[in-house]
Structures are given as C-alpha cells and as structure tokens.
Short mmCIF file of C-alpha atoms and ligand atoms in Angstrom, two decimals:
data_model
loop_
_atom_site.label_atom_id
_atom_site.label_comp_id
_atom_site.label_asym_id
_atom_site.label_seq_id
_atom_site.Cartn_x
_atom_site.Cartn_y
_atom_site.Cartn_z
CA MET A 1 -22.88 -37.74 -0.17
CA LYS A 2 -26.49 -36.81 0.61
CA ILE A 3 -27.80 -36.58 4.16
CA LEU A 4 -31.46 -36.33 5.15
CA ALA A 5 -31.57 -34.22 8.32
CA ILE A 6 -34.38 -33.84 10.85
CA GLU A 7 -34.76 -31.13 13.51
CA SER A 8 -37.53 -30.99 16.14
CA SER A 9 -35.86 -29.65 19.30
CA CYS A 10 -38.25 -26.74 19.95
CA ASP A 11 -41.17 -25.31 17.97
CA GLU A 12 -40.04 -25.91 14.39
CA THR A 13 -40.46 -29.23 12.61
CA ALA A 14 -37.77 -29.18 9.95
CA ALA A 15 -36.22 -31.52 7.39
CA ALA A 16 -33.53 -30.94 4.78
CA VAL A 17 -31.36 -32.75 2.27
CA VAL A 18 -27.76 -31.52 2.33
CA GLU A 19 -24.96 -32.64 0.03
CA SER A 20 -21.44 -33.02 1.43
CA GLY A 21 -22.04 -30.57 4.26
CA ARG A 22 -22.24 -27.44 2.13
CA THR A 23 -24.95 -27.65 -0.51
CA VAL A 24 -28.58 -27.45 0.57
CA LEU A 25 -30.76 -29.40 -1.89
CA SER A 26 -33.91 -28.70 0.12
CA SER A 27 -34.90 -27.20 3.45
CA VAL A 28 -38.44 -27.32 4.76
CA ILE A 29 -39.59 -25.74 8.03
CA ALA A 30 -43.04 -25.98 9.62
CA SER A 31 -43.10 -23.24 12.24
CA GLN A 32 -45.58 -23.38 15.10
CA VAL A 33 -44.83 -19.82 16.16
CA ASP A 34 -48.34 -18.45 15.51
CA GLU A 35 -49.93 -21.05 17.76
CA HIS A 36 -47.43 -20.57 20.62
CA ALA A 37 -47.77 -16.77 20.29
CA LEU A 38 -51.32 -17.16 21.68
CA TYR A 39 -49.71 -18.27 24.98
CA GLY A 40 -46.75 -15.86 24.91
CA GLY A 41 -44.18 -18.66 24.64
CA VAL A 42 -43.59 -22.27 23.60
CA VAL A 43 -46.00 -24.76 25.19
CA PRO A 44 -44.01 -28.03 25.20
CA GLU A 45 -47.04 -30.35 25.00
CA ILE A 46 -48.42 -28.50 21.97
CA ALA A 47 -44.97 -28.53 20.33
CA SER A 48 -44.69 -32.33 20.67
CA ARG A 49 -48.16 -32.88 19.22
CA ARG A 50 -47.52 -30.64 16.23
CA HIS A 51 -44.18 -32.37 15.55
CA CYS A 52 -46.05 -35.72 15.47
CA GLU A 53 -48.49 -34.31 12.90
CA ASN A 54 -45.86 -32.55 10.80
CA ILE A 55 -42.92 -34.91 10.68
CA VAL A 56 -44.14 -37.29 7.92
CA PRO A 57 -45.26 -34.60 5.42
CA ILE A 58 -42.22 -32.39 6.16
CA VAL A 59 -39.71 -35.20 5.51
CA ASP A 60 -41.62 -36.20 2.35
CA LYS A 61 -41.53 -32.60 1.12
CA ALA A 62 -37.80 -32.28 1.83
CA LEU A 63 -37.11 -35.40 -0.27
CA LYS A 64 -39.41 -34.21 -3.08
CA ASP A 65 -37.98 -30.67 -3.13
CA ALA A 66 -34.48 -32.14 -3.35
CA ASN A 67 -35.56 -34.42 -6.19
CA THR A 68 -34.00 -37.22 -4.19
CA PRO A 69 -35.80 -40.49 -3.48
CA LEU A 70 -35.10 -42.02 -0.07
CA ASN A 71 -33.05 -44.72 -1.84
CA ASP A 72 -30.51 -42.08 -2.91
CA ILE A 73 -29.99 -40.80 0.62
CA ASP A 74 -26.68 -41.95 2.18
CA ALA A 75 -27.39 -41.25 5.86
CA ILE A 76 -30.08 -39.94 8.22
CA ALA A 77 -29.22 -37.24 10.74
CA VAL A 78 -31.23 -35.98 13.67
CA THR A 79 -30.96 -33.43 16.48
CA TYR A 80 -30.89 -35.52 19.67
CA ALA A 81 -29.88 -32.83 22.21
CA PRO A 82 -30.42 -30.34 23.76
CA GLY A 83 -34.04 -29.16 23.64
CA LEU A 84 -37.57 -29.91 24.82
CA ILE A 85 -37.55 -33.62 25.56
CA GLY A 86 -40.98 -34.43 24.12
CA ALA A 87 -40.18 -32.42 20.99
CA LEU A 88 -36.75 -34.04 20.49
CA LEU A 89 -38.21 -37.52 20.95
CA VAL A 90 -40.46 -37.13 17.90
CA GLY A 91 -37.52 -36.44 15.58
CA VAL A 92 -35.25 -39.00 17.21
CA ASN A 93 -37.79 -41.82 17.01
CA TYR A 94 -38.77 -40.99 13.46
CA ALA A 95 -35.11 -40.90 12.38
CA LYS A 96 -34.39 -44.18 14.18
CA GLY A 97 -37.36 -45.84 12.48
CA LEU A 98 -36.27 -44.57 9.07
CA SER A 99 -32.69 -45.68 9.65
CA MET A 100 -33.75 -49.18 10.74
CA ALA A 101 -36.22 -49.58 7.87
CA THR A 102 -33.70 -48.50 5.23
CA SER A 103 -30.48 -49.81 6.84
CA LYS A 104 -28.93 -46.37 6.42
CA PRO A 105 -26.51 -44.97 9.01
CA LEU A 106 -27.95 -42.76 11.76
CA ILE A 107 -26.01 -39.61 12.77
CA PRO A 108 -26.80 -37.87 16.07
CA VAL A 109 -26.29 -34.08 15.98
CA HIS A 110 -25.98 -31.65 18.88
CA HIS A 111 -28.27 -28.66 18.20
CA ILE A 112 -25.66 -26.00 19.08
CA LYS A 113 -23.06 -27.62 16.80
CA GLY A 114 -25.76 -27.39 14.12
CA HIS A 115 -26.18 -23.65 14.70
CA ILE A 116 -22.42 -23.15 14.29
CA ALA A 117 -22.53 -25.21 11.05
CA SER A 118 -25.09 -22.81 9.52
CA ASN A 119 -22.00 -20.75 8.65
CA TYR A 120 -20.53 -23.61 6.57
CA ILE A 121 -23.60 -23.43 4.35
CA ALA A 122 -23.44 -19.66 3.99
CA TYR A 123 -19.66 -19.58 3.46
CA ARG A 124 -18.27 -22.54 1.53
CA GLU A 125 -14.72 -21.36 2.20
CA LEU A 126 -15.10 -21.25 6.00
CA GLU A 127 -13.01 -23.82 7.85
CA PRO A 128 -12.13 -24.14 11.56
CA PRO A 129 -10.47 -22.88 13.66
CA PHE A 130 -12.53 -19.80 14.49
CA MET A 131 -14.32 -18.15 17.43
CA CYS A 132 -18.12 -18.30 17.37
CA LEU A 133 -20.84 -16.64 19.43
CA VAL A 134 -23.93 -18.86 19.62
CA ALA A 135 -26.91 -17.03 21.06
CA SER A 136 -30.38 -18.52 20.95
CA GLY A 137 -33.49 -18.96 23.06
CA GLY A 138 -31.83 -21.59 25.25
CA HIS A 139 -28.08 -20.90 24.95
CA SER A 140 -25.48 -18.16 24.96
CA HIS A 141 -21.97 -19.47 24.43
CA ILE A 142 -18.68 -18.24 23.09
CA VAL A 143 -17.25 -21.32 21.44
CA GLN A 144 -13.76 -21.91 20.13
CA VAL A 145 -14.28 -24.15 17.11
CA ASN A 146 -11.02 -26.13 16.99
CA SER A 147 -12.16 -28.46 14.24
CA TYR A 148 -15.52 -29.49 12.76
CA THR A 149 -16.09 -31.81 15.71
CA ASP A 150 -13.91 -30.42 18.50
CA PHE A 151 -15.03 -27.41 20.52
CA ASP A 152 -14.00 -25.50 23.66
CA ILE A 153 -16.46 -23.32 25.52
CA ILE A 154 -14.71 -20.04 26.30
CA GLY A 155 -17.70 -18.20 27.77
CA ARG A 156 -21.27 -19.00 28.74
CA THR A 157 -24.30 -17.48 30.37
CA ARG A 158 -24.57 -17.94 34.13
CA ASP A 159 -28.37 -17.63 34.10
CA ASP A 160 -30.76 -16.70 31.26
CA ALA A 161 -29.89 -17.15 27.60
CA ALA A 162 -29.83 -13.95 25.54
CA GLY A 163 -32.92 -14.95 23.52
CA GLU A 164 -34.78 -15.85 26.70
CA ALA A 165 -34.05 -12.34 28.07
CA PHE A 166 -35.33 -10.80 24.79
CA ASP A 167 -38.52 -12.87 25.06
CA LYS A 168 -39.15 -12.00 28.72
CA VAL A 169 -38.50 -8.27 28.33
CA ALA A 170 -40.75 -8.19 25.24
CA ARG A 171 -43.53 -9.78 27.25
CA VAL A 172 -43.25 -7.12 29.98
CA LEU A 173 -43.33 -4.39 27.32
CA GLY A 174 -46.44 -5.99 25.79
CA PHE A 175 -44.71 -6.90 22.51
CA PRO A 176 -45.77 -10.09 20.71
CA TYR A 177 -43.88 -13.41 20.84
CA PRO A 178 -41.19 -14.15 19.66
CA GLY A 179 -39.81 -11.24 21.62
CA GLY A 180 -36.45 -10.94 19.88
CA ILE A 181 -38.01 -10.05 16.56
CA SER A 182 -40.43 -7.56 18.19
CA ILE A 183 -37.70 -5.83 20.20
CA ASP A 184 -35.46 -5.64 17.12
CA LYS A 185 -38.32 -4.00 15.19
CA MET A 186 -39.46 -1.56 17.89
CA SER A 187 -35.88 -0.58 18.79
CA ARG A 188 -35.52 1.01 15.37
CA GLN A 189 -38.00 3.65 16.56
CA GLY A 190 -36.35 4.11 19.96
CA ASP A 191 -33.23 5.64 21.49
CA GLY A 192 -30.74 3.02 22.66
CA ASN A 193 -29.13 5.50 25.06
CA ALA A 194 -32.38 6.60 26.71
CA TYR A 195 -32.01 4.36 29.78
CA LYS A 196 -28.78 3.43 31.56
CA LEU A 197 -29.00 -0.27 32.32
CA PRO A 198 -26.62 -2.52 34.29
CA HIS A 199 -23.81 -4.18 32.37
CA PRO A 200 -23.10 -7.15 34.65
CA VAL A 201 -19.57 -8.54 34.73
CA ILE A 202 -18.63 -11.82 36.37
CA ASP A 203 -15.61 -11.63 38.62
CA GLY A 204 -12.80 -13.84 37.34
CA SER A 205 -14.76 -14.94 34.23
CA PRO A 206 -14.35 -12.16 31.68
CA PHE A 207 -16.07 -14.07 28.86
CA ASP A 208 -19.19 -15.21 30.77
CA PHE A 209 -22.57 -13.48 30.58
CA SER A 210 -25.39 -12.75 32.99
CA PHE A 211 -28.68 -11.54 31.56
CA SER A 212 -30.99 -12.17 34.48
CA GLY A 213 -30.04 -8.98 36.38
CA LEU A 214 -30.41 -6.90 33.24
CA LYS A 215 -33.83 -8.41 32.54
CA THR A 216 -34.93 -7.71 36.14
CA ALA A 217 -33.65 -4.11 35.89
CA VAL A 218 -35.87 -3.51 32.84
CA ILE A 219 -38.86 -5.18 34.50
CA ASN A 220 -38.38 -3.03 37.65
CA LEU A 221 -38.07 0.14 35.56
CA VAL A 222 -41.31 -0.68 33.73
CA HIS A 223 -43.17 -1.50 36.96
CA ASN A 224 -41.86 1.65 38.67
CA HIS A 225 -43.10 3.85 35.86
CA GLU A 226 -46.45 2.06 35.77
CA GLN A 227 -46.99 2.23 39.56
CA LYS A 228 -46.16 5.94 39.68
CA ASN A 229 -48.16 6.55 36.55
CA ILE A 230 -45.14 8.07 34.82
CA PRO A 231 -45.36 7.72 31.04
CA PHE A 232 -42.38 6.09 29.32
CA ASP A 233 -41.47 5.24 25.77
CA LYS A 234 -41.56 1.46 25.26
CA ASN A 235 -39.45 1.76 22.15
CA ASP A 236 -36.73 3.62 24.08
CA MET A 237 -36.82 0.92 26.75
CA ALA A 238 -36.60 -1.85 24.11
CA ALA A 239 -33.76 -0.04 22.32
CA SER A 240 -31.80 0.50 25.56
CA PHE A 241 -32.20 -3.16 26.53
CA GLN A 242 -31.18 -4.35 23.06
CA ARG A 243 -28.15 -2.05 23.01
CA THR A 244 -26.96 -3.41 26.38
CA VAL A 245 -27.38 -7.08 25.39
CA CYS A 246 -25.64 -6.54 22.06
CA GLU A 247 -22.76 -4.69 23.73
CA MET A 248 -22.33 -7.52 26.22
CA LEU A 249 -22.35 -10.19 23.51
CA SER A 250 -20.15 -8.32 21.10
CA GLU A 251 -17.57 -7.08 23.64
CA ARG A 252 -17.11 -10.55 25.17
CA LEU A 253 -16.82 -12.19 21.74
CA ILE A 254 -14.14 -9.74 20.60
CA ALA A 255 -12.27 -10.03 23.92
CA ALA A 256 -12.36 -13.85 23.74
CA ALA A 257 -11.08 -13.82 20.17
CA LYS A 258 -8.25 -11.46 21.13
CA GLU A 259 -7.28 -13.54 24.16
CA HIS A 260 -7.15 -16.73 22.07
CA SER A 261 -5.53 -15.07 19.03
CA HIS A 262 -8.38 -15.56 16.56
CA THR A 263 -9.04 -13.17 13.71
CA LYS A 264 -11.78 -15.35 12.22
CA ILE A 265 -15.12 -14.70 13.91
CA ALA A 266 -18.62 -16.13 13.42
CA ILE A 267 -22.02 -15.69 15.02
CA ALA A 268 -24.97 -18.09 15.00
CA GLY A 269 -28.35 -18.88 16.59
CA GLY A 270 -31.70 -17.06 16.64
CA VAL A 271 -30.26 -13.93 18.31
CA ALA A 272 -27.67 -13.67 15.51
CA ALA A 273 -30.62 -12.40 13.42
CA ASN A 274 -30.60 -9.21 15.52
CA SER A 275 -29.81 -6.21 13.33
CA GLU A 276 -27.94 -4.26 16.02
CA LEU A 277 -25.81 -7.26 17.03
CA ARG A 278 -24.91 -7.91 13.39
CA ALA A 279 -23.93 -4.25 12.88
CA MET A 280 -21.97 -4.07 16.14
CA VAL A 281 -19.92 -7.23 15.50
CA GLU A 282 -19.37 -6.17 11.91
CA ALA A 283 -18.05 -2.75 12.98
CA ALA A 284 -15.75 -4.32 15.59
CA CYS A 285 -14.32 -6.79 13.05
CA ASP A 286 -13.95 -4.12 10.34
CA GLU A 287 -12.05 -1.90 12.75
CA ARG A 288 -9.57 -4.71 13.40
CA GLY A 289 -9.43 -6.10 9.87
CA TRP A 290 -10.82 -9.46 11.08
CA ASP A 291 -12.87 -11.88 8.96
CA LEU A 292 -16.51 -12.09 10.01
CA TYR A 293 -19.02 -14.81 9.11
CA ILE A 294 -22.71 -14.11 9.71
CA PRO A 295 -25.36 -16.52 8.44
CA PRO A 296 -28.32 -15.09 6.50
CA ILE A 297 -31.41 -14.51 8.66
CA GLU A 298 -33.13 -17.70 7.41
CA LEU A 299 -30.21 -19.82 8.70
CA CYS A 300 -30.06 -18.13 12.14
CA GLY A 301 -33.28 -19.63 13.51
CA ASP A 302 -33.87 -23.35 13.86
CA ASN A 303 -33.67 -25.31 10.60
CA ALA A 304 -32.60 -28.77 9.48
CA ALA A 305 -30.09 -27.66 6.83
CA MET A 306 -27.62 -26.71 9.57
CA ILE A 307 -28.12 -30.16 11.14
CA GLY A 308 -27.41 -31.79 7.75
CA SER A 309 -24.24 -29.73 7.41
CA GLN A 310 -22.84 -30.64 10.83
CA ALA A 311 -23.92 -34.28 10.27
CA TYR A 312 -21.55 -34.57 7.30
CA TYR A 313 -18.56 -33.77 9.55
CA GLU A 314 -19.86 -36.10 12.29
CA TYR A 315 -20.12 -38.81 9.62
CA LYS A 316 -16.56 -38.19 8.47
CA ASN A 317 -15.49 -38.43 12.10
CA GLY A 318 -17.24 -41.80 12.49
CA ASN A 319 -19.88 -40.53 14.90
CA PHE A 320 -22.85 -42.85 14.39
CA ALA A 321 -25.74 -43.93 16.60
CA ASP A 322 -27.73 -47.14 16.78
CA GLU A 323 -31.30 -47.91 17.83
CA SER A 324 -30.39 -47.14 21.46
CA LEU A 325 -30.12 -43.40 20.64
CA ASN A 326 -32.17 -41.35 23.09
CA ALA A 327 -33.17 -37.69 23.22
CA ILE A 328 -31.37 -35.62 25.87
CA ALA A 329 -32.83 -32.35 27.17
CA THR A 330 -29.55 -30.89 28.50
CA LYS A 331 -26.19 -31.81 27.07
CA LYS A 332 -22.87 -29.97 26.96
CA LEU A 333 -21.27 -29.23 23.63
O1 KG4 B 401 -32.04 -20.54 17.59
P1 KG4 B 401 -33.47 -20.31 17.87
O2 KG4 B 401 -34.41 -20.18 16.69
O3 KG4 B 401 -34.06 -21.41 18.79
C1 KG4 B 401 -33.34 -21.95 19.88
O4 KG4 B 401 -32.49 -22.83 19.64
O5 KG4 B 401 -33.58 -21.43 20.99
O6 KG4 B 401 -33.55 -18.97 18.76
C2 KG4 B 401 -34.77 -18.44 19.16
C3 KG4 B 401 -34.50 -17.17 19.94
C4 KG4 B 401 -35.75 -16.56 20.58
O7 KG4 B 401 -35.48 -16.27 21.92
C5 KG4 B 401 -35.99 -15.31 19.75
O8 KG4 B 401 -36.62 -14.27 20.49
C6 KG4 B 401 -34.58 -14.92 19.36
O9 KG4 B 401 -33.95 -16.16 19.07
N1 KG4 B 401 -34.56 -14.05 18.17
C7 KG4 B 401 -34.05 -12.80 18.19
C8 KG4 B 401 -34.27 -12.26 16.89
N2 KG4 B 401 -34.89 -13.21 16.14
C9 KG4 B 401 -35.06 -14.29 16.95
N3 KG4 B 401 -33.45 -12.11 19.18
C10 KG4 B 401 -33.05 -10.85 18.89
N4 KG4 B 401 -33.25 -10.26 17.68
C11 KG4 B 401 -33.83 -10.93 16.66
N5 KG4 B 401 -34.01 -10.33 15.47
ZN1 ZN B 402 -31.76 -23.29 18.00
#
C-alpha cells in the first residue's frame, strides 16, 4: 500500500511516497532555512508563500523519484496540525484538492505523531509500546506510545520548547539560525561544566520541563558579562547550556520510563539530532540494558516520510478525513 504524504507545517515543504508504513520510496524536502536565517527565525508569511511556490514541483518530484504515477498511489496523507496556520493550510488544501480530483482517501496526520513514526522507518522491527521523547522547535513531550494510534503524554514543557530555547540562546550568543545546530557545533569546542546553570524542577510533576528560566539565566549571564566588559567564552556558555538541556531531557525520559516500566526507549524531533543528547540517552540505556531507538539525523528534522509512515497506521485504524478537513495551529496529541 503506497501513501503520498505532504508536510508543510513550518519552514520545510516536503513530500514522500511510503510503502506500508516502513519503506520510503522517495522523500523530497525543500528547506527555506537560508531565507529565514536572514531574519534570525521563521517568518510565517514568507513560509506560506514559499510553500505555495514549492508544493507542486515537490509533490511531482516525490512521485517521479518513487517511480510511482499518481494512479498507483493508494491514499494521500497530510500534516493538518499543529504548526503555523498559513503554512499548514497550503499542504492541507493541496492534499484535499488531490484527494477530491483522484477520489483517493485523505489521511490527516498529527505532526508530533509523525515525528514518533520516524523511528518506524529507521527500525523496521520497532513496535509499540515504548516511551518516546519528542523534542522539536515547538514541542517537548515525553510520550507513552501505547499503540500506533494511542498515546499518553507523561511529561511536557510548561513554557518554551527545547528547540525554541536552543534557538533563542543561540541568537543571544550571536550564532546563526537554526540555533540548535550552531550550539551543537560550537559546544564541541567548549566546556559543558564551565557555567553552573539552573536545573528547574516542577513541584509535583517530575516528568515536566521548564526551559524558560534556563534560557533567561543564560541571557542574564551574557548581558552581565557584556555590561561589565568581562570577557567570556561563548563556546563554554553554549556547551553549559546544551549540557543542562540534555540532562533535563534525558533524566526525565529515563525516570518516566522507569516509573511506567518501559525498557524500550525512543527519541524524535529536531532536537533529537543533538549529538550530546544522543550520547547521553545512549549511555543511560546502555547502563540499564534497555533498547534505544534513535532516528538518523535526516529523519529527526521535518520531513514527509515520517508523515507517510504514521499515515499507514492511521489508515489501518480507519482515520480518514473529507473535504471539511481544516488546518489547526494547536492540537493535543
Ligand atoms: O522537528 P523540527 O525540525 O521542527 C519542528 O517541528 O519544530 O525541529 C526544529 C528544532 C529547531 O529549534 C532547531 O534549532 C532544533 O530543532 N535542532 C537542534 C539540532 N538540530 C535542530 N537542536 C539541538 N541540536 C541539534 N543538533
Ligand atoms: Zn517537527
């Protein structure tokens, strides 16, 4: 069963053809990152316009690369939530049009469920249940994956998402957008123990995160040094910030897994590309003899292959949409 999947929730226009949830026949991504980097972050209006320009050629390329004419596609899947509303609407409307014109079923996919599914592509043997950390530019969740389509949120951020904190701290340090990649790179030349940063805990919610206070602590440190003209090493600051975020994410994930008796762990989302987070979670799982699933870097960021994978399980669960499908900016898992 071949699904054509479309993703346009943020600044990547992506399309893919995925067979039976696990085999990627093609995956095409048009990234707008260079253009948004000029402004230090995603400009929603620009993102929507670029999606409009890119969507037709990107879908055509995905079909061509997969050697699959539209006629041979069994269903059309699209990310409908959450994300930038104008960006989502481009994908949703294009997918609806294609579905109506071809009389093929339309499958709505939640973006975060897609991120989790990136692991099904990387590991054909992986099946729920497992515990998954999803950390991206807009979300930081610890999710108990009960089945392919049933999830419980065990922990969540109370304020900023982890990726958002990476992006904001990078901006203050003068590193280029996207901040996560810059901080990851510069941290390799810094000392992660150079600065003691707060490790916020939320009373009564041991698996929740708070990154806003940590971000503000770094910003204050930087401003203090600058105002007093005290030199400081930006790489040390980046490394200390990264270490703290990764410790928070990794410790909460392991604690949540322990509490809910899981020994199968996965990570997903843009922040899952972080080298220190990957190493930390790997060491924690090795120590305990747990199974760890980490998608390759190219499946951590936004892509349509992960949407095509999740769509297969939505399809099997009978989750279809009709022409009334709308884009939704904020939607729980
Ligand atoms: O999943 P994603 O591509 O888009 C969203 O759904 O948000 O995640 C993007 C986020 C950005 O905040 C970016 O800075 C962060 O992932 N990111 C990283 C790394 N690569 C991307 N954060 C830390 N380390 C990285 N290597
Ligand atoms: Zn994403």
